[in-house]
PDB file of C-alpha atoms in Angstrom:
ATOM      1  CA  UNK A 297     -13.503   3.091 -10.249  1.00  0.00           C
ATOM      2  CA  UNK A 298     -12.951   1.251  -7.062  1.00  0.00           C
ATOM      3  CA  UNK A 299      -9.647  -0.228  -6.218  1.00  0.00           C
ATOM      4  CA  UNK A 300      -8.987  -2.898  -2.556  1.00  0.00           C
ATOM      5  CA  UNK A 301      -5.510  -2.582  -1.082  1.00  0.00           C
ATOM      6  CA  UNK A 302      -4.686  -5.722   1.032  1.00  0.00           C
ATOM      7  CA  UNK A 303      -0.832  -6.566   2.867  1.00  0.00           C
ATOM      8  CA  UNK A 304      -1.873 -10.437   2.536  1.00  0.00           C
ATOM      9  CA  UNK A 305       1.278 -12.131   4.947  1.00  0.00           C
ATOM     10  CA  UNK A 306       0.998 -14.745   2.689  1.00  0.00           C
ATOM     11  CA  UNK A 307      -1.139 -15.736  -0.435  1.00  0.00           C
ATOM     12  CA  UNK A 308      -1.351 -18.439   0.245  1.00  0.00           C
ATOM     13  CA  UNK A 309      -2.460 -18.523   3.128  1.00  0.00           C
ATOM     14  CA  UNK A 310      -5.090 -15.450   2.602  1.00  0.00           C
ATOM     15  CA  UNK A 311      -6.670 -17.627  -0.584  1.00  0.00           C
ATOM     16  CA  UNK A 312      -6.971 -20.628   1.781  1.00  0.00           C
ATOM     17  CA  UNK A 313      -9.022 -17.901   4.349  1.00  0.00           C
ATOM     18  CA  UNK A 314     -11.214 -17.042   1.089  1.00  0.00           C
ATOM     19  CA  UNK A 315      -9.859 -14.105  -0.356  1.00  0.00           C
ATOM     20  CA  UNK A 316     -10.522 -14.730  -3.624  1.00  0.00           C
ATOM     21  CA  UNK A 317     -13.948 -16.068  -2.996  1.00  0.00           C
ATOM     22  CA  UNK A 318     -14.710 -12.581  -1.347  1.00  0.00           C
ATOM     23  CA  UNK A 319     -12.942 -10.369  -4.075  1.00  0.00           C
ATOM     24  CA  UNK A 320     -15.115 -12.245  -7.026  1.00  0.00           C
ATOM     25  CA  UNK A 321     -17.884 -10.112  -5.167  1.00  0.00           C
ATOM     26  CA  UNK A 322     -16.249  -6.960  -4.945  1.00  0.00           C
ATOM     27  CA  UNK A 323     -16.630  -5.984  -8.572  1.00  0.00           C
ATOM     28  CA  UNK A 324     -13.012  -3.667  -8.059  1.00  0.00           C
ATOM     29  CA  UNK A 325     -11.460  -2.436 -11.100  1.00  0.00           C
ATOM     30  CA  UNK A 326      -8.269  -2.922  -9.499  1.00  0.00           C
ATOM     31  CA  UNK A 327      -6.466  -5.135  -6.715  1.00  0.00           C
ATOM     32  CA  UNK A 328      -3.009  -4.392  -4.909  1.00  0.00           C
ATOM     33  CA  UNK A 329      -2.103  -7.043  -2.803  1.00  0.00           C
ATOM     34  CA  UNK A 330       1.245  -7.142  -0.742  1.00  0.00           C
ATOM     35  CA  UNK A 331       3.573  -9.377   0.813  1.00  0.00           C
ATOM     36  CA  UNK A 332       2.378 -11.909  -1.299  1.00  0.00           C
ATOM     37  CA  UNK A 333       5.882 -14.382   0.484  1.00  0.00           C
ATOM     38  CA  UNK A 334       5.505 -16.260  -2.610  1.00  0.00           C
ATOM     39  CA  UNK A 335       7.381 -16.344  -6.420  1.00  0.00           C
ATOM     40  CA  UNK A 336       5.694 -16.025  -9.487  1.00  0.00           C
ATOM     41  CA  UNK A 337       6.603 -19.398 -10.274  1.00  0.00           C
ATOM     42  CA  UNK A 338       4.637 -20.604  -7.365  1.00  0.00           C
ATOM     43  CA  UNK A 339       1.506 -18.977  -8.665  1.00  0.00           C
ATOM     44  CA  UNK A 340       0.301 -20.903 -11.463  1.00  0.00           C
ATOM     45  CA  UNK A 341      -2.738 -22.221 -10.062  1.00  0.00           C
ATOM     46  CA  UNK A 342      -5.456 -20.989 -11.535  1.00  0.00           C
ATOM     47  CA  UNK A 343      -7.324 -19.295  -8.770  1.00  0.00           C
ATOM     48  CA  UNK A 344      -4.093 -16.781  -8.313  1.00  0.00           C
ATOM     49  CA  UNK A 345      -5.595 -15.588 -11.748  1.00  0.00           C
ATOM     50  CA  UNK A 346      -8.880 -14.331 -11.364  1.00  0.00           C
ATOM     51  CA  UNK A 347     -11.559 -14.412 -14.505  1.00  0.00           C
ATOM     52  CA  UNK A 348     -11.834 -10.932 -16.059  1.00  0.00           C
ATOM     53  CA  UNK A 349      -8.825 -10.017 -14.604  1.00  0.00           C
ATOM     54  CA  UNK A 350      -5.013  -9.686 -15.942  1.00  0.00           C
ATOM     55  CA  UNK A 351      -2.762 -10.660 -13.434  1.00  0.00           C
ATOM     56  CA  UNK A 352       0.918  -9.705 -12.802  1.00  0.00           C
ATOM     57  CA  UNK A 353       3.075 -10.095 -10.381  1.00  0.00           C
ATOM     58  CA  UNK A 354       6.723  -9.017  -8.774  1.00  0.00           C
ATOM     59  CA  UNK A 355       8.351 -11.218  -6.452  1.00  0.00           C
ATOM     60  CA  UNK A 356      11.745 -10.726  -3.818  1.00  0.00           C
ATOM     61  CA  UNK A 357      13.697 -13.847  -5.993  1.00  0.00           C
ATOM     62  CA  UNK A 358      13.917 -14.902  -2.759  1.00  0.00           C
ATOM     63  CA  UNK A 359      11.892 -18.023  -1.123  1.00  0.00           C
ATOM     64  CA  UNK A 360       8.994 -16.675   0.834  1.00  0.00           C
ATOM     65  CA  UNK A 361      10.213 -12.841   0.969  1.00  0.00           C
ATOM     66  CA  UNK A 362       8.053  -9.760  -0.024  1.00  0.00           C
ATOM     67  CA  UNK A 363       6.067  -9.686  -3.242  1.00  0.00           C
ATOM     68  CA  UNK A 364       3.691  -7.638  -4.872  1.00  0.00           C
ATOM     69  CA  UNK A 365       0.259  -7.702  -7.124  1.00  0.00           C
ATOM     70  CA  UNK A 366      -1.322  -5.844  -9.384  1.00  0.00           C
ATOM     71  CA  UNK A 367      -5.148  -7.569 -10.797  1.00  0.00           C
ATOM     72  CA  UNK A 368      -6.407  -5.047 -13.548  1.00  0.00           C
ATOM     73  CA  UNK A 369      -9.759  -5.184 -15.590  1.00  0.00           C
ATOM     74  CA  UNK A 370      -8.130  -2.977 -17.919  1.00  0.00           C
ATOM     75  CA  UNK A 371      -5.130  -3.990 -19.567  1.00  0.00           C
ATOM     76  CA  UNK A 372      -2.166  -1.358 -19.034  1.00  0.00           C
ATOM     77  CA  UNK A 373      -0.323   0.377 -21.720  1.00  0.00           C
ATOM     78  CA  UNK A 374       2.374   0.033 -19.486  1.00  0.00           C
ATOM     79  CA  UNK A 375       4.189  -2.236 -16.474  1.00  0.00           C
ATOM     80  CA  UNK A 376       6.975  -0.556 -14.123  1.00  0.00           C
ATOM     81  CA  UNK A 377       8.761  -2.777 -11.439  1.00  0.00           C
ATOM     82  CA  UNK A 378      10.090  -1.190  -9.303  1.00  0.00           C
ATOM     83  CA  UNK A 379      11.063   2.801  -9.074  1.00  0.00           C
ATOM     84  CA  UNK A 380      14.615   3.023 -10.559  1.00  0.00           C
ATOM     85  CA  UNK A 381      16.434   3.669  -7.146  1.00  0.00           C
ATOM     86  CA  UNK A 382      20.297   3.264  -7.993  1.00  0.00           C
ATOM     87  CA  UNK A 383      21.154   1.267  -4.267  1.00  0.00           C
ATOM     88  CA  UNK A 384      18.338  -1.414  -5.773  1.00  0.00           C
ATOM     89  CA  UNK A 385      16.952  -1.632  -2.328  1.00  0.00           C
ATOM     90  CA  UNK A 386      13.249  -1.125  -4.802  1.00  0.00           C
ATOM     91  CA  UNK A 387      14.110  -4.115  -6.238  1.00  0.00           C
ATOM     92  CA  UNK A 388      13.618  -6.550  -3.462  1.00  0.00           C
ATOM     93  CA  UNK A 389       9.864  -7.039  -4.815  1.00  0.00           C
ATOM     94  CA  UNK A 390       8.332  -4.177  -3.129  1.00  0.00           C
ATOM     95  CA  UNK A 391       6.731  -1.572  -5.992  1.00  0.00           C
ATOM     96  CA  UNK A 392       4.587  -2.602  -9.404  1.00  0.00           C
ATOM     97  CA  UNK A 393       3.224  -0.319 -11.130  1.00  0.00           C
ATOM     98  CA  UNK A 394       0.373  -0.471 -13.778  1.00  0.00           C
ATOM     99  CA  UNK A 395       0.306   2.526 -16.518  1.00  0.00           C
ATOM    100  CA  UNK A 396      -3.280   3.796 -17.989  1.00  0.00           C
ATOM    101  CA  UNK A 397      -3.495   7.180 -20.399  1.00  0.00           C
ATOM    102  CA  UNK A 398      -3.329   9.367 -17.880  1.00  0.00           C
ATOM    103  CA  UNK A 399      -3.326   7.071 -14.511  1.00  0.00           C
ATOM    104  CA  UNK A 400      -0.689   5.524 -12.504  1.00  0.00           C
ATOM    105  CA  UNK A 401      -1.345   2.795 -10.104  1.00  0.00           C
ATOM    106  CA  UNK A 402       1.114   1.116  -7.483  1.00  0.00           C
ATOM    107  CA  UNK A 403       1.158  -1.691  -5.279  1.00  0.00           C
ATOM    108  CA  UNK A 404       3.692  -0.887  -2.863  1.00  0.00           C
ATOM    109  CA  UNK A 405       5.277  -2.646  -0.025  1.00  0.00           C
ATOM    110  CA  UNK A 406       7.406  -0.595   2.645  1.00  0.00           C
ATOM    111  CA  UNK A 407      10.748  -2.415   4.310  1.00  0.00           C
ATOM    112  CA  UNK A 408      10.594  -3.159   8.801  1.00  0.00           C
ATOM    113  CA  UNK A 409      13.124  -1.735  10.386  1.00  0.00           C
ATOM    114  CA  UNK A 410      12.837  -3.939  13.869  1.00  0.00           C
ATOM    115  CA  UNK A 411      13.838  -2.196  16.945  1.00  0.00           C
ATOM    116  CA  UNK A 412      17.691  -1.885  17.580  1.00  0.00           C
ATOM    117  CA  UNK A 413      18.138  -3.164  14.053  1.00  0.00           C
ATOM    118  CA  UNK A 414      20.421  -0.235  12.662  1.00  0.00           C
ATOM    119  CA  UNK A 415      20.979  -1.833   9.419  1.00  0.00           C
ATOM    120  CA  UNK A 416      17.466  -2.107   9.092  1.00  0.00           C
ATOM    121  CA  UNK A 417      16.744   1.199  10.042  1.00  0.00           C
ATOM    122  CA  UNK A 418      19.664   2.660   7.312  1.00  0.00           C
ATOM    123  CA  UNK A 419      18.024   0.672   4.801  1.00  0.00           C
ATOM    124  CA  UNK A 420      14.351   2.048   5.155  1.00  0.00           C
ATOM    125  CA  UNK A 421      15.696   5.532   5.869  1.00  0.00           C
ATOM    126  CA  UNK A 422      17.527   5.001   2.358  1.00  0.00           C
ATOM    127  CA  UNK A 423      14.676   3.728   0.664  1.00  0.00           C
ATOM    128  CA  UNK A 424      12.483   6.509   2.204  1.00  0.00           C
ATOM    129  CA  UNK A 425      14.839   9.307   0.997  1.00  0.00           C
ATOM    130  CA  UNK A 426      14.722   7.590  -2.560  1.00  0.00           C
ATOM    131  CA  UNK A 427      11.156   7.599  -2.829  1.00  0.00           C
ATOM    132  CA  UNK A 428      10.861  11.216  -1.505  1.00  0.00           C
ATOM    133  CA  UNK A 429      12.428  12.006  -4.367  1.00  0.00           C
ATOM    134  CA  UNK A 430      10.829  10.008  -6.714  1.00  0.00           C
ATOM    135  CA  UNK A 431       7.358  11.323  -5.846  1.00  0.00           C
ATOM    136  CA  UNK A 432       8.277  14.721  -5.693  1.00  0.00           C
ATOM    137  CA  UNK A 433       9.736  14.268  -9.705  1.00  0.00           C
ATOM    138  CA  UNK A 434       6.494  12.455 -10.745  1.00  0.00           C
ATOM    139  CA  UNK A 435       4.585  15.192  -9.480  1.00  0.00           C
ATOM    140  CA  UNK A 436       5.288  16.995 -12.133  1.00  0.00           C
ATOM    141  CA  UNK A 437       4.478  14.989 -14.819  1.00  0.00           C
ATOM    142  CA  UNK A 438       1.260  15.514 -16.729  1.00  0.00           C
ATOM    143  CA  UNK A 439      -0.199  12.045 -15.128  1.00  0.00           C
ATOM    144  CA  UNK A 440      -2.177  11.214 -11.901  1.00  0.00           C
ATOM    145  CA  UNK A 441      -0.759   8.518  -9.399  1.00  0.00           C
ATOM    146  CA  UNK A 442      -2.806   6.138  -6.945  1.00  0.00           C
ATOM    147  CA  UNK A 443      -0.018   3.971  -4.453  1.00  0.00           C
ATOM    148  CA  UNK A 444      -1.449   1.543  -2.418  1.00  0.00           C
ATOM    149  CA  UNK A 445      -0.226  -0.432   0.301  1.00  0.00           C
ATOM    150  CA  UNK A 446       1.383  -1.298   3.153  1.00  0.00           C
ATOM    151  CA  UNK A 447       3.331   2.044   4.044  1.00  0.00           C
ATOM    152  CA  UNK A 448       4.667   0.808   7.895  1.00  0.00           C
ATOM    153  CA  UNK A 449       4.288   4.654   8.902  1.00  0.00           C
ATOM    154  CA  UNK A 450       2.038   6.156  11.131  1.00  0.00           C
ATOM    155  CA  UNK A 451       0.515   9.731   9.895  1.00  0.00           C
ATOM    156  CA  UNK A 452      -1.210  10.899  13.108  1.00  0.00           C
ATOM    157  CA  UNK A 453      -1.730   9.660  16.761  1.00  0.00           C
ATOM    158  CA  UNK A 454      -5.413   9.180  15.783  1.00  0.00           C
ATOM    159  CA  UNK A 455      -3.963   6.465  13.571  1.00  0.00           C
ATOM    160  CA  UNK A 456      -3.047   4.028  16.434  1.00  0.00           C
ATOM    161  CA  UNK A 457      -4.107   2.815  19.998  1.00  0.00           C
ATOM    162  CA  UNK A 458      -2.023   3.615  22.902  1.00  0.00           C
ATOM    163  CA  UNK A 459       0.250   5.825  21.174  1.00  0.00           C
ATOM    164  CA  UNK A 460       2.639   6.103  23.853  1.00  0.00           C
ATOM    165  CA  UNK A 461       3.631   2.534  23.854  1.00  0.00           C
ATOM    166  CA  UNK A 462       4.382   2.243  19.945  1.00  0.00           C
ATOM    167  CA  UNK A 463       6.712   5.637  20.184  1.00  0.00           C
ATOM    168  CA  UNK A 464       9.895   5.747  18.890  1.00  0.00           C
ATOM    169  CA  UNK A 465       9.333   1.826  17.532  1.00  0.00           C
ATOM    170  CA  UNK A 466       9.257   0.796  13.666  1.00  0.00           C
ATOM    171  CA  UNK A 467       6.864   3.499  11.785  1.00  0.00           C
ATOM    172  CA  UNK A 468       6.637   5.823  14.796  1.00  0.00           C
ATOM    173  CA  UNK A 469      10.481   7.072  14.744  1.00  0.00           C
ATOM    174  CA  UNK A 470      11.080  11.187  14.663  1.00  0.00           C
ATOM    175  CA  UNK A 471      12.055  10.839  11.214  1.00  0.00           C
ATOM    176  CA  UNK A 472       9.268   9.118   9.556  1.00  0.00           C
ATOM    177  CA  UNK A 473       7.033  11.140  11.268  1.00  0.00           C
ATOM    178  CA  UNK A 474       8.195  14.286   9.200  1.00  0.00           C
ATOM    179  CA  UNK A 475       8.058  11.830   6.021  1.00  0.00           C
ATOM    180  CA  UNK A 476       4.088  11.293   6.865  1.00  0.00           C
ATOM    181  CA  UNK A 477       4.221  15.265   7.535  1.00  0.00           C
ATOM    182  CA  UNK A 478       6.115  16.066   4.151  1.00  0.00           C
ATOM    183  CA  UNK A 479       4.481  13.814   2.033  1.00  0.00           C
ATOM    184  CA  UNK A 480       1.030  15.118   2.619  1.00  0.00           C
ATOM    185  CA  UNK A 481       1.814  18.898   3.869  1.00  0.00           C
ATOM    186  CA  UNK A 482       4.838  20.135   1.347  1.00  0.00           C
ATOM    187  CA  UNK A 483       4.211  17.349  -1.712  1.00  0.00           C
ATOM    188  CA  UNK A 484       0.950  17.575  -1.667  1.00  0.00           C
ATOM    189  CA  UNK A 485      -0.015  13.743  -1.975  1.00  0.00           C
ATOM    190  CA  UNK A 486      -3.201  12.640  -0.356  1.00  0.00           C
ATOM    191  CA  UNK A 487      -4.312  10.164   2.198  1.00  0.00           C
ATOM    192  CA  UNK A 488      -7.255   9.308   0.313  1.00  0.00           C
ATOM    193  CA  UNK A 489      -9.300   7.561   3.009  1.00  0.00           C
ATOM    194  CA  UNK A 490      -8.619  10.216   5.701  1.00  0.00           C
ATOM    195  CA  UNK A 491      -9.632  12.698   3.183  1.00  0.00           C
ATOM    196  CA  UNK A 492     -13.308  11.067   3.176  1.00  0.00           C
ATOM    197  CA  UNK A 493     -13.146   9.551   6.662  1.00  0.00           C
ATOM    198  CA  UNK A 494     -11.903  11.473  10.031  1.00  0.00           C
ATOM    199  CA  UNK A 495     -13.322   8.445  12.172  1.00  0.00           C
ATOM    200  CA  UNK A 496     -11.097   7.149  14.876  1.00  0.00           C
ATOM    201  CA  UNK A 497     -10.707   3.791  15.606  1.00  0.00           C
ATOM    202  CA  UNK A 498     -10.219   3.450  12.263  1.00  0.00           C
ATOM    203  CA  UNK A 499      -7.090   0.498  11.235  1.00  0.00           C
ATOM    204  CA  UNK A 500      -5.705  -1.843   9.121  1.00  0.00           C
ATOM    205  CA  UNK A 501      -3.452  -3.861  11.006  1.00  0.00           C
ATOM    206  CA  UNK A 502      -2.679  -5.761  14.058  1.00  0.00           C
ATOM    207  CA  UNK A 503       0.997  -6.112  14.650  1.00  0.00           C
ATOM    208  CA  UNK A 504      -0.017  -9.063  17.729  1.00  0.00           C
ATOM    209  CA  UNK A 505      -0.991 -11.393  14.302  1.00  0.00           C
ATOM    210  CA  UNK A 506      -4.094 -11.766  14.883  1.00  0.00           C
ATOM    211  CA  UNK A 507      -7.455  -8.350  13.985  1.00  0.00           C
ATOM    212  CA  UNK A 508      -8.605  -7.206  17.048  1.00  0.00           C
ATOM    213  CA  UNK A 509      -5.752  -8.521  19.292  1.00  0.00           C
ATOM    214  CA  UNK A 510      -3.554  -5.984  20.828  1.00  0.00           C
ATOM    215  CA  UNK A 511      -2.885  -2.330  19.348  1.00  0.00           C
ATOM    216  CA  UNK A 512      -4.606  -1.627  15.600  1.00  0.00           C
ATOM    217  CA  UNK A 513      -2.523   0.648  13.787  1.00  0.00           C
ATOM    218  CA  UNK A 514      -3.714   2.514  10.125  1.00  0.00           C
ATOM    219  CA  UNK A 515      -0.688   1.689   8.196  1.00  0.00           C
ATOM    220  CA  UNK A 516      -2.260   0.865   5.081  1.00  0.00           C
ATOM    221  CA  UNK A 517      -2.912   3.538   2.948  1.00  0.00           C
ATOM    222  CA  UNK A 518      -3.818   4.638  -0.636  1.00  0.00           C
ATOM    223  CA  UNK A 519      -2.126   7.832  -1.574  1.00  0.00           C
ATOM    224  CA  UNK A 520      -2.835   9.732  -4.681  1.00  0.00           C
ATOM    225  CA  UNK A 521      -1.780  13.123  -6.055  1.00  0.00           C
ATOM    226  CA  UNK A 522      -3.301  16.211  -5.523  1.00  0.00           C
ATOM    227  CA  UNK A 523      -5.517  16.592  -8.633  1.00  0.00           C
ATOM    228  CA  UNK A 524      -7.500  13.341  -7.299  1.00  0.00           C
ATOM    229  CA  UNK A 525      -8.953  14.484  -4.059  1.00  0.00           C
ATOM    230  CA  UNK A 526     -12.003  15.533  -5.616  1.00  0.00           C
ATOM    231  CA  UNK A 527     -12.601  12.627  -6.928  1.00  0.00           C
ATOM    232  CA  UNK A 528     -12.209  10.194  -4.046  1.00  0.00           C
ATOM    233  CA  UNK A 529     -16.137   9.379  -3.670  1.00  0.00           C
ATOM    234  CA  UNK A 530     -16.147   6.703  -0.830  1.00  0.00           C
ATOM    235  CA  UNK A 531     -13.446   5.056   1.453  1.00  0.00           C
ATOM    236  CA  UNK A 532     -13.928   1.770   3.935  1.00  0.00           C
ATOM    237  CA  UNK A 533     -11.507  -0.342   5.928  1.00  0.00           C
ATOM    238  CA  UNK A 534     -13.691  -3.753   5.877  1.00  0.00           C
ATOM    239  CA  UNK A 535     -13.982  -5.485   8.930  1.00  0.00           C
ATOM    240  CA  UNK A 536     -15.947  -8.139   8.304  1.00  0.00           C
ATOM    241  CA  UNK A 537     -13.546 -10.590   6.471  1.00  0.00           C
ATOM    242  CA  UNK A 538      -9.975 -11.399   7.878  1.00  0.00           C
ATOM    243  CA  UNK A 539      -7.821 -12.969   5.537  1.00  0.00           C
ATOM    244  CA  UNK A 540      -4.904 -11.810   7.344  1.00  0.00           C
ATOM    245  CA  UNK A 541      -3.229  -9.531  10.112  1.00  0.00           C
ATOM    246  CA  UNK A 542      -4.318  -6.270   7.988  1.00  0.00           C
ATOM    247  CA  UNK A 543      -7.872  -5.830   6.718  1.00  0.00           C
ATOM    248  CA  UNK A 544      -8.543  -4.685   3.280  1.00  0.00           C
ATOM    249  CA  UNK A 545      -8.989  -1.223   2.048  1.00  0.00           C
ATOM    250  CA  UNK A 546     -11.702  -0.598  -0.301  1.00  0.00           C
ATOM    251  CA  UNK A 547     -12.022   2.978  -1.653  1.00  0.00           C
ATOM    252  CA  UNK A 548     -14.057   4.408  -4.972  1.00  0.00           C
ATOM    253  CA  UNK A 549     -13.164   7.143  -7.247  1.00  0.00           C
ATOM    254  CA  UNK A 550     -14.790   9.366  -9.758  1.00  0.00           C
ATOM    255  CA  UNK A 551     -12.228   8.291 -12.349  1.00  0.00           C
ATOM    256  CA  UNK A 552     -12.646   6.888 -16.069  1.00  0.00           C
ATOM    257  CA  UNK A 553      -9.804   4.824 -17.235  1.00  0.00           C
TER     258      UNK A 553
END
């Protein structure tokens, strides 16, 4: 099964750069795309629904703000929007969810927190905390999960260029460094393309706008629970389309829906 992760900054504007042209080769199972900055409403044109695929979609309900994707050869037995966090703050079009048998797989979009914003800050701390416990309850559940997407959180100083200047900034701060460090270390999650792939040099995104400009950063992960790490076959950050500020993430597993 191989499933593409792509933070978009835009559908729009990644379709007019050829995305679609360049997944129709791809032959992925699945898609995630994030920070779509479009409503569902806005996405009736036909090449937003790709042949052989079923298409859904979970927008902010606000103009140009966030959004999600989910493009599935396999119809789901089940959609989740969302992950049920009481301060709604999960809401804001950030997490969809397609349910197989015995699979789980998220598109997932993390909040900024721009320096000397405290609000912002608060908000993602909340949000973190919430999912932190979310994961850790799931884990116990007789089902596998696979969340892909745009995480804004840096897991190891082999994950960015000139570390020193990004430290203590947005995905860098004390405290989401022992997120990265729980996640993977006490919950046992997986970063499924460092599991295959110890390369440095290796990222997704380009906070200067524009691939190659400035600092990369790996902040764009696919995460998957413990009893899939033996399945993750092959993992690849392409570099050789740009449909946006992040490149896409293309990784293959050994699993049967």
């Amino acid at each position: 099964m191989r499933i593409i992760s792509l933070n978009v900054d835009g559908i729009h504007q990644a379709a007019q750069r050829g995305l679609y042209s360049w997944l129709s080769g791809q032959d992925a199972d699945i898609i995630c795309l994030q920070d779509l900055r479009a409503q569902e409403i806005e996405l009736d044109d036909p090449i937003f629904h790709p042949e052989g695929y079923f298409s859904y979609f979970f927008d902010s309900g606000i103009p140009h703000t966030n959004g999600v994707a989910i493009y599935t050869r396999h119809m789901p037995k089940a959609l989740i929007y969302g992950f049920g966090f009481s301060s709604g703050l999960d809401m804001q079009g950030r997490y969809l969810q397609v349910d197989f048998a015995h699979l789980s797989v998220g598109s997932f979009l993390s909040p900024l927190a721009e320096p000397g914003n405290r609000k912002q800050e608060e908000d993602k701390d909340a949000f973190f905390y919430d999912l932190q416990f979310h994961l850790d309850k799931v884990s116990r559940k007789r089902r596998d999960f696979i969340i892909c997407g745009y995480w804004n959180m840096i897991r190891s100083r082999d994950d960015v260029q000139n570390w020193e200047a990004h430290e203590n900034t947005d995905g860098f701060r004390l405290i989401e460094q022992q997120w990265m460090r729980q996640l993977v270390e006490e919950m046992d999650y997986v970063d499924a393309f460092r599991r295959i792939n110890r390369d440095p040099d290796e990222y997704t995104y380009w906070p200067s706008g524009t691939v190659g400009e400035g600092d990369g950063l790996r902040t764009d992960l696919q995460v998957v629970s413990d009893n899939l790490k033996h399945q993750i076959e092959y993992g690849v950050i392409n570099k050789n389309n740009i449909f946006s500020s992040h490149l896409p993430v293309v990784m293959d597993y050994d699993i049967e829906i």
